[in-house]
PDB file of C-alpha atoms and ligand atoms in Angstrom:
ATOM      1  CA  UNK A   1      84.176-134.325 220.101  1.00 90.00           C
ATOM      2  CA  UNK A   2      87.925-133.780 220.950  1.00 93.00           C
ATOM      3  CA  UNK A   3      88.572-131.720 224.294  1.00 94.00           C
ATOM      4  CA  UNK A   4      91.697-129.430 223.845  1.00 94.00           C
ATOM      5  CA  UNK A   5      90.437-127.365 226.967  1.00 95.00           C
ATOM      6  CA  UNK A   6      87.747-127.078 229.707  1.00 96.00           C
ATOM      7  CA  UNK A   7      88.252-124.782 232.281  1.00 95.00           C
ATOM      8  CA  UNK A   8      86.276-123.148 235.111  1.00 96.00           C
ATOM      9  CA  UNK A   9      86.014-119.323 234.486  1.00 96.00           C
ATOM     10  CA  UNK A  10      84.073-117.583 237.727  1.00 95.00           C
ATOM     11  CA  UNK A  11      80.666-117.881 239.835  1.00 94.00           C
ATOM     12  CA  UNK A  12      78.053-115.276 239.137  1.00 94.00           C
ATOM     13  CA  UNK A  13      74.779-114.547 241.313  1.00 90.00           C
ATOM     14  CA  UNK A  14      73.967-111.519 239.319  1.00 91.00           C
ATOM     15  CA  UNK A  15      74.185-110.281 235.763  1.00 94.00           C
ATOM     16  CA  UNK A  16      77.710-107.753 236.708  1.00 95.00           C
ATOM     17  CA  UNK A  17      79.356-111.100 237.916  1.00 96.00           C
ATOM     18  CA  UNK A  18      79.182-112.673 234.670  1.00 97.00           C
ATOM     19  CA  UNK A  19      81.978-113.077 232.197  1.00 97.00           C
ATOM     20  CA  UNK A  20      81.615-111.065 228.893  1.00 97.00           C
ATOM     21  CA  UNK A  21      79.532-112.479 226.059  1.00 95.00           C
ATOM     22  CA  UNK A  22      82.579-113.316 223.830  1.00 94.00           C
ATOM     23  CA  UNK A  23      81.158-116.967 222.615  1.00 96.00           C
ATOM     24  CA  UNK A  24      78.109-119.108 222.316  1.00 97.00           C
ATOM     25  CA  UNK A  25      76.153-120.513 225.562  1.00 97.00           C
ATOM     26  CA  UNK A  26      74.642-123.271 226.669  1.00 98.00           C
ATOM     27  CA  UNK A  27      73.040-123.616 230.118  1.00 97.00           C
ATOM     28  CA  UNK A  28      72.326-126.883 231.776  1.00 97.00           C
ATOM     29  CA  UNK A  29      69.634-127.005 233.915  1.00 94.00           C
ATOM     30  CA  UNK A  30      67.462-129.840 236.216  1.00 93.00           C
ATOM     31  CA  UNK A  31      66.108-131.059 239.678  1.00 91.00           C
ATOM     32  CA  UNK A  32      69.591-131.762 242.129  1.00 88.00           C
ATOM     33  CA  UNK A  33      70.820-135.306 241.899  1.00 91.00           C
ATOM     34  CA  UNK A  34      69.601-135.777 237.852  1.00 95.00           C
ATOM     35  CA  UNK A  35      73.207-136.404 236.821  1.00 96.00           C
ATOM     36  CA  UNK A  36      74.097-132.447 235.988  1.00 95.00           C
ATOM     37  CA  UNK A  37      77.733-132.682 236.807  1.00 94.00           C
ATOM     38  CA  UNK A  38      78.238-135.846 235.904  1.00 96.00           C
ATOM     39  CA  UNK A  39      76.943-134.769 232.155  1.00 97.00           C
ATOM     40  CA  UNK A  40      79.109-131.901 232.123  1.00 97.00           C
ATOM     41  CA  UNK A  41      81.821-133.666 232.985  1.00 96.00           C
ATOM     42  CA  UNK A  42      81.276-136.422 230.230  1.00 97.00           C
ATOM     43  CA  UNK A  43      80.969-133.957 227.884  1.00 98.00           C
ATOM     44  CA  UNK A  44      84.312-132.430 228.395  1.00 97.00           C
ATOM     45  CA  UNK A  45      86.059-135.462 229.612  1.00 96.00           C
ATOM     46  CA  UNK A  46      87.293-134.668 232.931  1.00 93.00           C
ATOM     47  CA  UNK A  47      86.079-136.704 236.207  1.00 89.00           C
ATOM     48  CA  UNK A  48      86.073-133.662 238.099  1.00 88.00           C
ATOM     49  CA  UNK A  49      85.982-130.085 236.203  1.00 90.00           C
ATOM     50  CA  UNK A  50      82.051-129.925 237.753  1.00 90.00           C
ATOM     51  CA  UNK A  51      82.323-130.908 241.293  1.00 80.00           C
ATOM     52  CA  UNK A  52      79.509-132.680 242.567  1.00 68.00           C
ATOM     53  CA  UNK A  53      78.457-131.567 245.914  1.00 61.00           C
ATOM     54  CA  UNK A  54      77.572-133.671 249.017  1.00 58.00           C
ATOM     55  CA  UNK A  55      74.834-131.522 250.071  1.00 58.00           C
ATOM     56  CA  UNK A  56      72.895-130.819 246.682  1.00 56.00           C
ATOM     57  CA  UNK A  57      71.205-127.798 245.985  1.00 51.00           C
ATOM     58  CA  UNK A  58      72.943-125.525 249.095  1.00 56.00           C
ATOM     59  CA  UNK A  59      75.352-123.804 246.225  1.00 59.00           C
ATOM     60  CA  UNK A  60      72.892-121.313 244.534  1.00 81.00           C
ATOM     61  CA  UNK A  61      75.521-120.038 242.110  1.00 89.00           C
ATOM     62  CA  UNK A  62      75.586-119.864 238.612  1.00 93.00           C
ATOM     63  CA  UNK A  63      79.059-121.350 237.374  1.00 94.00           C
ATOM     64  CA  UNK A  64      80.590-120.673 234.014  1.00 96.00           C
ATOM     65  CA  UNK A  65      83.128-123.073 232.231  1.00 97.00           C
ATOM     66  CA  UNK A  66      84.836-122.170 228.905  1.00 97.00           C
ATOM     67  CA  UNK A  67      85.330-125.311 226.456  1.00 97.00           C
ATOM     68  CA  UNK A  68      87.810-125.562 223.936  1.00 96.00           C
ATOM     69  CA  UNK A  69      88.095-121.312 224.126  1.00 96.00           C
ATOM     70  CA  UNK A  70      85.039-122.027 221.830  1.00 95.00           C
ATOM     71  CA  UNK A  71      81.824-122.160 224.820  1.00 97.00           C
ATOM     72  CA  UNK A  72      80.950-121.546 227.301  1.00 98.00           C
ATOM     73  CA  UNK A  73      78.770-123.932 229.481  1.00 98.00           C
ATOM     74  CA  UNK A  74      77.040-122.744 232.388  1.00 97.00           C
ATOM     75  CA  UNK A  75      76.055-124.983 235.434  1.00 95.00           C
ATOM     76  CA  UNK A  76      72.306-123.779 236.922  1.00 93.00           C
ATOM     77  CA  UNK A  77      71.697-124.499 240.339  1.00 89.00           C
ATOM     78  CA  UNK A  78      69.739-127.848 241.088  1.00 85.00           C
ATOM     79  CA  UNK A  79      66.331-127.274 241.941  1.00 80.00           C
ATOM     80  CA  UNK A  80      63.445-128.947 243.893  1.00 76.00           C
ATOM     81  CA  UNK A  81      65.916-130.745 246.942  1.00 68.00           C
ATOM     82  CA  UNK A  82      63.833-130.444 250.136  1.00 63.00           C
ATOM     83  CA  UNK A  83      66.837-129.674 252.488  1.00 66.00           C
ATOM     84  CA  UNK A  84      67.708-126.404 251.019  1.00 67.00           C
ATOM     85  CA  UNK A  85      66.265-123.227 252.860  1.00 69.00           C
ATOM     86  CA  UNK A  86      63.616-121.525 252.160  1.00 73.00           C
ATOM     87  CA  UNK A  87      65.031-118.504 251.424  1.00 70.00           C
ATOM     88  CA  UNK A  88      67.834-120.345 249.080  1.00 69.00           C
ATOM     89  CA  UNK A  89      64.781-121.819 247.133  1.00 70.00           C
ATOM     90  CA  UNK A  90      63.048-118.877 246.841  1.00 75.00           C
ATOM     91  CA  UNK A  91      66.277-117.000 245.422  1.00 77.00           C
ATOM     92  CA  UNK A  92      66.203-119.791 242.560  1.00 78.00           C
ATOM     93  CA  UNK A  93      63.353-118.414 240.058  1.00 80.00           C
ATOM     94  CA  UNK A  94      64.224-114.597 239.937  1.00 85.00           C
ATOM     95  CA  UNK A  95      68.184-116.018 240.129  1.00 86.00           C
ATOM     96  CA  UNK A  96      67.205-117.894 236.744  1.00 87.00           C
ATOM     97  CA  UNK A  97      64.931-115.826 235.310  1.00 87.00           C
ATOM     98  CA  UNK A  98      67.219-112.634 235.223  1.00 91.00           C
ATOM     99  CA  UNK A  99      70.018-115.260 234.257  1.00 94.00           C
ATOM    100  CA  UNK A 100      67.976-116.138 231.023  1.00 91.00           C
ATOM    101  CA  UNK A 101      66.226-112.735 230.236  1.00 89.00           C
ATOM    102  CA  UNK A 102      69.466-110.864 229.797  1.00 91.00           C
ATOM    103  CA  UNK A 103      72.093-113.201 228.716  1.00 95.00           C
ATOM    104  CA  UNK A 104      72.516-111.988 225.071  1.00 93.00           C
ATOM    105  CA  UNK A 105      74.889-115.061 224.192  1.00 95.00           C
ATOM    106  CA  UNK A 106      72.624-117.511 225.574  1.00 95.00           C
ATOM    107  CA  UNK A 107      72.689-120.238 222.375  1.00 95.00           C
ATOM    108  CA  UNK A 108      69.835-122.214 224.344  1.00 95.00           C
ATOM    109  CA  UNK A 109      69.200-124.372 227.669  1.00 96.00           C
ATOM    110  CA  UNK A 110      69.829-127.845 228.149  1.00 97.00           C
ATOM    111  CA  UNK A 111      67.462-129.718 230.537  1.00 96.00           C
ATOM    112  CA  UNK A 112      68.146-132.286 232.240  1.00 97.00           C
ATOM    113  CA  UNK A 113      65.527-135.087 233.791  1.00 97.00           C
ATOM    114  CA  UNK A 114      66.122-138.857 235.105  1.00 97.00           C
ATOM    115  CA  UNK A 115      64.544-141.023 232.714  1.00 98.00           C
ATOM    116  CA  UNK A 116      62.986-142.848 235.522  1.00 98.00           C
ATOM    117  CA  UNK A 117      60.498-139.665 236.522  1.00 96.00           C
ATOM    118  CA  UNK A 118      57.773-138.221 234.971  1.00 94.00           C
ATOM    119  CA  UNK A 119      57.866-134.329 234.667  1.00 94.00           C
ATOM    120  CA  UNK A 120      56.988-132.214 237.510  1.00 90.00           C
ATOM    121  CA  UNK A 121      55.503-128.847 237.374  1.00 87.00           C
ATOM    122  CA  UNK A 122      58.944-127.632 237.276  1.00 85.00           C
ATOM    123  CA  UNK A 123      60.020-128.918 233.857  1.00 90.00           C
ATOM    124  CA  UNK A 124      56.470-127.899 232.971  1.00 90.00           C
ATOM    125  CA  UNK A 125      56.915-124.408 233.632  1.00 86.00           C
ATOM    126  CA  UNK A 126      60.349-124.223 232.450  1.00 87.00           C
ATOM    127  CA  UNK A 127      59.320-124.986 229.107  1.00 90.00           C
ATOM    128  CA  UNK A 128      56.817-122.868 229.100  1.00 89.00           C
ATOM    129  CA  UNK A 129      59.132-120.320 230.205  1.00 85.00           C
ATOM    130  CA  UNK A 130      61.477-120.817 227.439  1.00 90.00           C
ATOM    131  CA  UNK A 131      59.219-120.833 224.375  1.00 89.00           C
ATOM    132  CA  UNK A 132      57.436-117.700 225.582  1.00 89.00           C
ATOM    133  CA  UNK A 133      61.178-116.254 225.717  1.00 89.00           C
ATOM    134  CA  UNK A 134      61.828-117.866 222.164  1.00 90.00           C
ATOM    135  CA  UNK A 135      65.220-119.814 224.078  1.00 92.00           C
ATOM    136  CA  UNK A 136      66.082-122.926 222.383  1.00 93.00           C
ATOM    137  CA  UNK A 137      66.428-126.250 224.283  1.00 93.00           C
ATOM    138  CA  UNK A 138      67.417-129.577 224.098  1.00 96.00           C
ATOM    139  CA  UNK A 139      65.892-132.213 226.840  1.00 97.00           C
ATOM    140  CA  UNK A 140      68.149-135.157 227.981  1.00 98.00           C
ATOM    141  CA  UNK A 141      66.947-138.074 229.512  1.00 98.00           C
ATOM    142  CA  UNK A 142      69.720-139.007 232.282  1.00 98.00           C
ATOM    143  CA  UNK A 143      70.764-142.175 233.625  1.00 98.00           C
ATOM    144  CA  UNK A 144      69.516-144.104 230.825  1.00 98.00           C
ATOM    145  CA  UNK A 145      71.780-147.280 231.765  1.00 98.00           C
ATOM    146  CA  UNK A 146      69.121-147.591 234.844  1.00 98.00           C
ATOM    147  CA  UNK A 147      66.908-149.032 232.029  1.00 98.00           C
ATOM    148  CA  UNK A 148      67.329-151.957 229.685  1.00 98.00           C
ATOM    149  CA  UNK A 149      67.247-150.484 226.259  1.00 97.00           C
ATOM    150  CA  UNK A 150      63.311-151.123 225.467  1.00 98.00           C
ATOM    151  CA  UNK A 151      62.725-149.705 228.683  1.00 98.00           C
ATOM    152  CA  UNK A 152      64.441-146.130 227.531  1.00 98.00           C
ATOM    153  CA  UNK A 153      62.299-145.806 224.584  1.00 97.00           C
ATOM    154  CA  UNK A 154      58.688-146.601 226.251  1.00 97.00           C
ATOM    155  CA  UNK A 155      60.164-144.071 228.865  1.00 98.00           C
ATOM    156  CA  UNK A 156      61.136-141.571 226.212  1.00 97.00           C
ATOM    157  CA  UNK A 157      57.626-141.650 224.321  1.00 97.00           C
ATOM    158  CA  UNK A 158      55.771-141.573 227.894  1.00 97.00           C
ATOM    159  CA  UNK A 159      58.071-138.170 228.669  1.00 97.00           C
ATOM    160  CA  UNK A 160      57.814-136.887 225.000  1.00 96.00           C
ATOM    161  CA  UNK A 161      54.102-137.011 225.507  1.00 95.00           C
ATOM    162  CA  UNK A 162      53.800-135.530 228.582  1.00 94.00           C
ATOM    163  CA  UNK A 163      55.367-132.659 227.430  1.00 93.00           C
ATOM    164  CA  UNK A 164      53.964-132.680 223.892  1.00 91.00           C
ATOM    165  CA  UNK A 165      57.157-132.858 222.073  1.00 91.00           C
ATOM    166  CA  UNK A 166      58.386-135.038 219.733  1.00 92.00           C
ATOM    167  CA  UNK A 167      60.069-138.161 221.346  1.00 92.00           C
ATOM    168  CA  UNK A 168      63.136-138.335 218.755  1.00 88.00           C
ATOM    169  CA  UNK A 169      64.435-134.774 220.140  1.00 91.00           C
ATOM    170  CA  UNK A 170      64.807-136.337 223.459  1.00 96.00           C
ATOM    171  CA  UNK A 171      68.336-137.679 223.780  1.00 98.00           C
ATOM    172  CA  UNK A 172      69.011-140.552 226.249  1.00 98.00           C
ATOM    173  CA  UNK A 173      72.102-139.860 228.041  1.00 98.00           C
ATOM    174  CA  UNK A 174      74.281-142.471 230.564  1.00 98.00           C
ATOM    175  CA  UNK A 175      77.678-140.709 231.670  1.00 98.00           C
ATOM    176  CA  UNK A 176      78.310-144.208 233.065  1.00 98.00           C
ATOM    177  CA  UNK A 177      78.652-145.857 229.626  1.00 98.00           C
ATOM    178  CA  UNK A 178      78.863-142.327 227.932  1.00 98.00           C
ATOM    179  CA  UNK A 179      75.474-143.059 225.427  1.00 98.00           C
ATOM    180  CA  UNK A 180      74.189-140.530 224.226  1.00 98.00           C
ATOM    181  CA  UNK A 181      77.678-138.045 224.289  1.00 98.00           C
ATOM    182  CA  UNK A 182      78.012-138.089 220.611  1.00 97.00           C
ATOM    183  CA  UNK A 183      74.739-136.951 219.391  1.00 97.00           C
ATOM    184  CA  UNK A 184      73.783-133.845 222.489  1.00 98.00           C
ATOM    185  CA  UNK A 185      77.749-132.549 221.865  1.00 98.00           C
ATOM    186  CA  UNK A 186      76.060-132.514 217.720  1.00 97.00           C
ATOM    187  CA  UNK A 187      73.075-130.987 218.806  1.00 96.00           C
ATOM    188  CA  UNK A 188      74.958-128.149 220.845  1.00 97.00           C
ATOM    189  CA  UNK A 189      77.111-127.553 217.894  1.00 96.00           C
ATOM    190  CA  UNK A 190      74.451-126.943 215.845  1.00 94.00           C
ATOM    191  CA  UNK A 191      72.967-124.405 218.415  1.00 94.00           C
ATOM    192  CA  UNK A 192      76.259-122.567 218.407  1.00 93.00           C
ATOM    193  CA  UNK A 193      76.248-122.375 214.828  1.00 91.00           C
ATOM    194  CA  UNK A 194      73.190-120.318 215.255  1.00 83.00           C
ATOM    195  CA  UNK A 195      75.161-117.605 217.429  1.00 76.00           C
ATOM    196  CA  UNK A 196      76.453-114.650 216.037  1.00 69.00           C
ATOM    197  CA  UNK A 197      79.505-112.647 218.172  1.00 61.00           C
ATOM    198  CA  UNK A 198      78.437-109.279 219.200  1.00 55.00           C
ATOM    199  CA  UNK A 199      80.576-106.408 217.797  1.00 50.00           C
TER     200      UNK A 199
HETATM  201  P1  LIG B 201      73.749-133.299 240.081  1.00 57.56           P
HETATM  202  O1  LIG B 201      73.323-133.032 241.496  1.00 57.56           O
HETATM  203  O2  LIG B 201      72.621-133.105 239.133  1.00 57.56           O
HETATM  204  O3  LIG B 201      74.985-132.558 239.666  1.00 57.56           O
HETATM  205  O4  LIG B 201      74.051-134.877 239.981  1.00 57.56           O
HETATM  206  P2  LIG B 201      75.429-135.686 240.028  1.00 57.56           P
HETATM  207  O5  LIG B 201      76.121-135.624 238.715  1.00 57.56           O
HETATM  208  O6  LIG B 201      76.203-135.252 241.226  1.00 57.56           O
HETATM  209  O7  LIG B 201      74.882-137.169 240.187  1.00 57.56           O
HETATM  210  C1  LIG B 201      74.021-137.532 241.256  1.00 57.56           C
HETATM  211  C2  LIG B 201      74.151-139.019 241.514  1.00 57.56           C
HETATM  212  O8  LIG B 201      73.711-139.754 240.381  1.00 57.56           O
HETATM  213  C3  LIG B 201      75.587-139.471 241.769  1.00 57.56           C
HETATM  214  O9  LIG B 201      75.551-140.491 242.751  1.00 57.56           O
HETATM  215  C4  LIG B 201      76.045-140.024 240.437  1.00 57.56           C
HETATM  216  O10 LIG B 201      77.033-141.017 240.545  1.00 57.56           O
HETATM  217  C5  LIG B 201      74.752-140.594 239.878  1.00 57.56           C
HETATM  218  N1  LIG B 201      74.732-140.529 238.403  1.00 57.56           N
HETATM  219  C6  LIG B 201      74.923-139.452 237.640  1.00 57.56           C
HETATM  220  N2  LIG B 201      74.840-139.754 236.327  1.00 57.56           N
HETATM  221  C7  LIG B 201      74.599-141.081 236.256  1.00 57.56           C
HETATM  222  C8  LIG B 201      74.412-142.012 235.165  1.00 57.56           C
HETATM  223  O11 LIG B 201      74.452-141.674 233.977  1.00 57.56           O
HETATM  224  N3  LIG B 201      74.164-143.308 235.498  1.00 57.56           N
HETATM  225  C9  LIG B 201      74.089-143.724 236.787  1.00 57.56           C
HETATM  226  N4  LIG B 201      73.828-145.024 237.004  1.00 57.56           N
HETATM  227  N5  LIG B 201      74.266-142.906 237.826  1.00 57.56           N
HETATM  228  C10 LIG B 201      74.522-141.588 237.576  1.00 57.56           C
END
């Protein structure tokens, strides 16, 4: 995928905050410290268009990039770090869940999860979440090149089972040796196809 443009378009907390619905969306989402910015920034090819934060999980902002005036991506806040308040944490689920109920451009949700962990409740109920909803979503397996390469596939069958889906439509991602770029950037395509503008 060539990158003519990625650039960061505004922080939302609430639905009025967001930018208009003018092109296809894909939300990344995951536990703080899987790899989120990193991905995003492989995807687009810049080191630091997502900045990745010292103190994970304090921003609870929802933060919109646009992509080759084509897409928009939009970073979730982590979830599940410890050191974040209470009250931050507790924002998270409604913060998300109005995020995802009314976002009519919403092309589907990309979830994130270290290839080295098994899934907690909160991937469980996430996915849950998102086929009641009818939201497609792709699942990739971060930090692959932790793993020797037999080691990524008896992870991704273990994971693919304990979520009961089919191991081949979890992608193994590394942004340290970029596997995995080629094929999620086809999958999101694909989900953009899908997307219709509104009129
Ligand atoms: P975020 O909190 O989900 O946005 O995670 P970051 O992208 O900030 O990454 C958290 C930590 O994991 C950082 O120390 C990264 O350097 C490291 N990391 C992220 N992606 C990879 C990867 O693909 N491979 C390896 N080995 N480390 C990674």
């Amino acid at each position: 995928m060539i990158i003519s443009s990625a650039e960061f378009i505004t922080s939302a907390v609430k639905p009025t905050q967001y930018p208009p619905p003018e092109y296809p969306e894909l939300a990344f989402s995951g536990r703080s410290n899987v790899g989120k910015s990193s991905l995003i920034n492989t995807l687009v090819n810049r080191r630091h268009l997502v900045k990745t934060s010292r103190t994970p999980g304090r921003t609870q902002l929802i933060n919109f990039f646009l992509v080759n005036r084509s897409v928009l991506f939009v970073d979730l806040p982590g979830y599940g770090y410890a050191k974040v308040p209470v009250a931050v944490r507790k924002n998270w689920g409604p913060m998300i869940e109005r995020y995802i109920g009314e976002r009519e451009n919403l092309s589907g949700l990309v979830n994130l999860l270290d290839i080295r962990r098994q899934p907690g409740p909160e991937e469980h109920s996430l996915a849950g979440w998102l086929s009641a909803r009818n939201i497609a979503c792709l699942w990739v397996l971060t930090k692959a090149d932790k793993l020797s390469k037999t080691k990524q596939k008896n992870r991704r069958l273990a994971i693919s089972r304990e979520m009961g889906i089919d191991p081949e439509t979890l992608i193994l991602f590394s942004a340290k040796t970029r596997q995995g770029r080629d094929i999620l950037w086809e999958r999101i395509q694909e989900l953009c196809r899908a997307f219709e503008p509104q009129a």
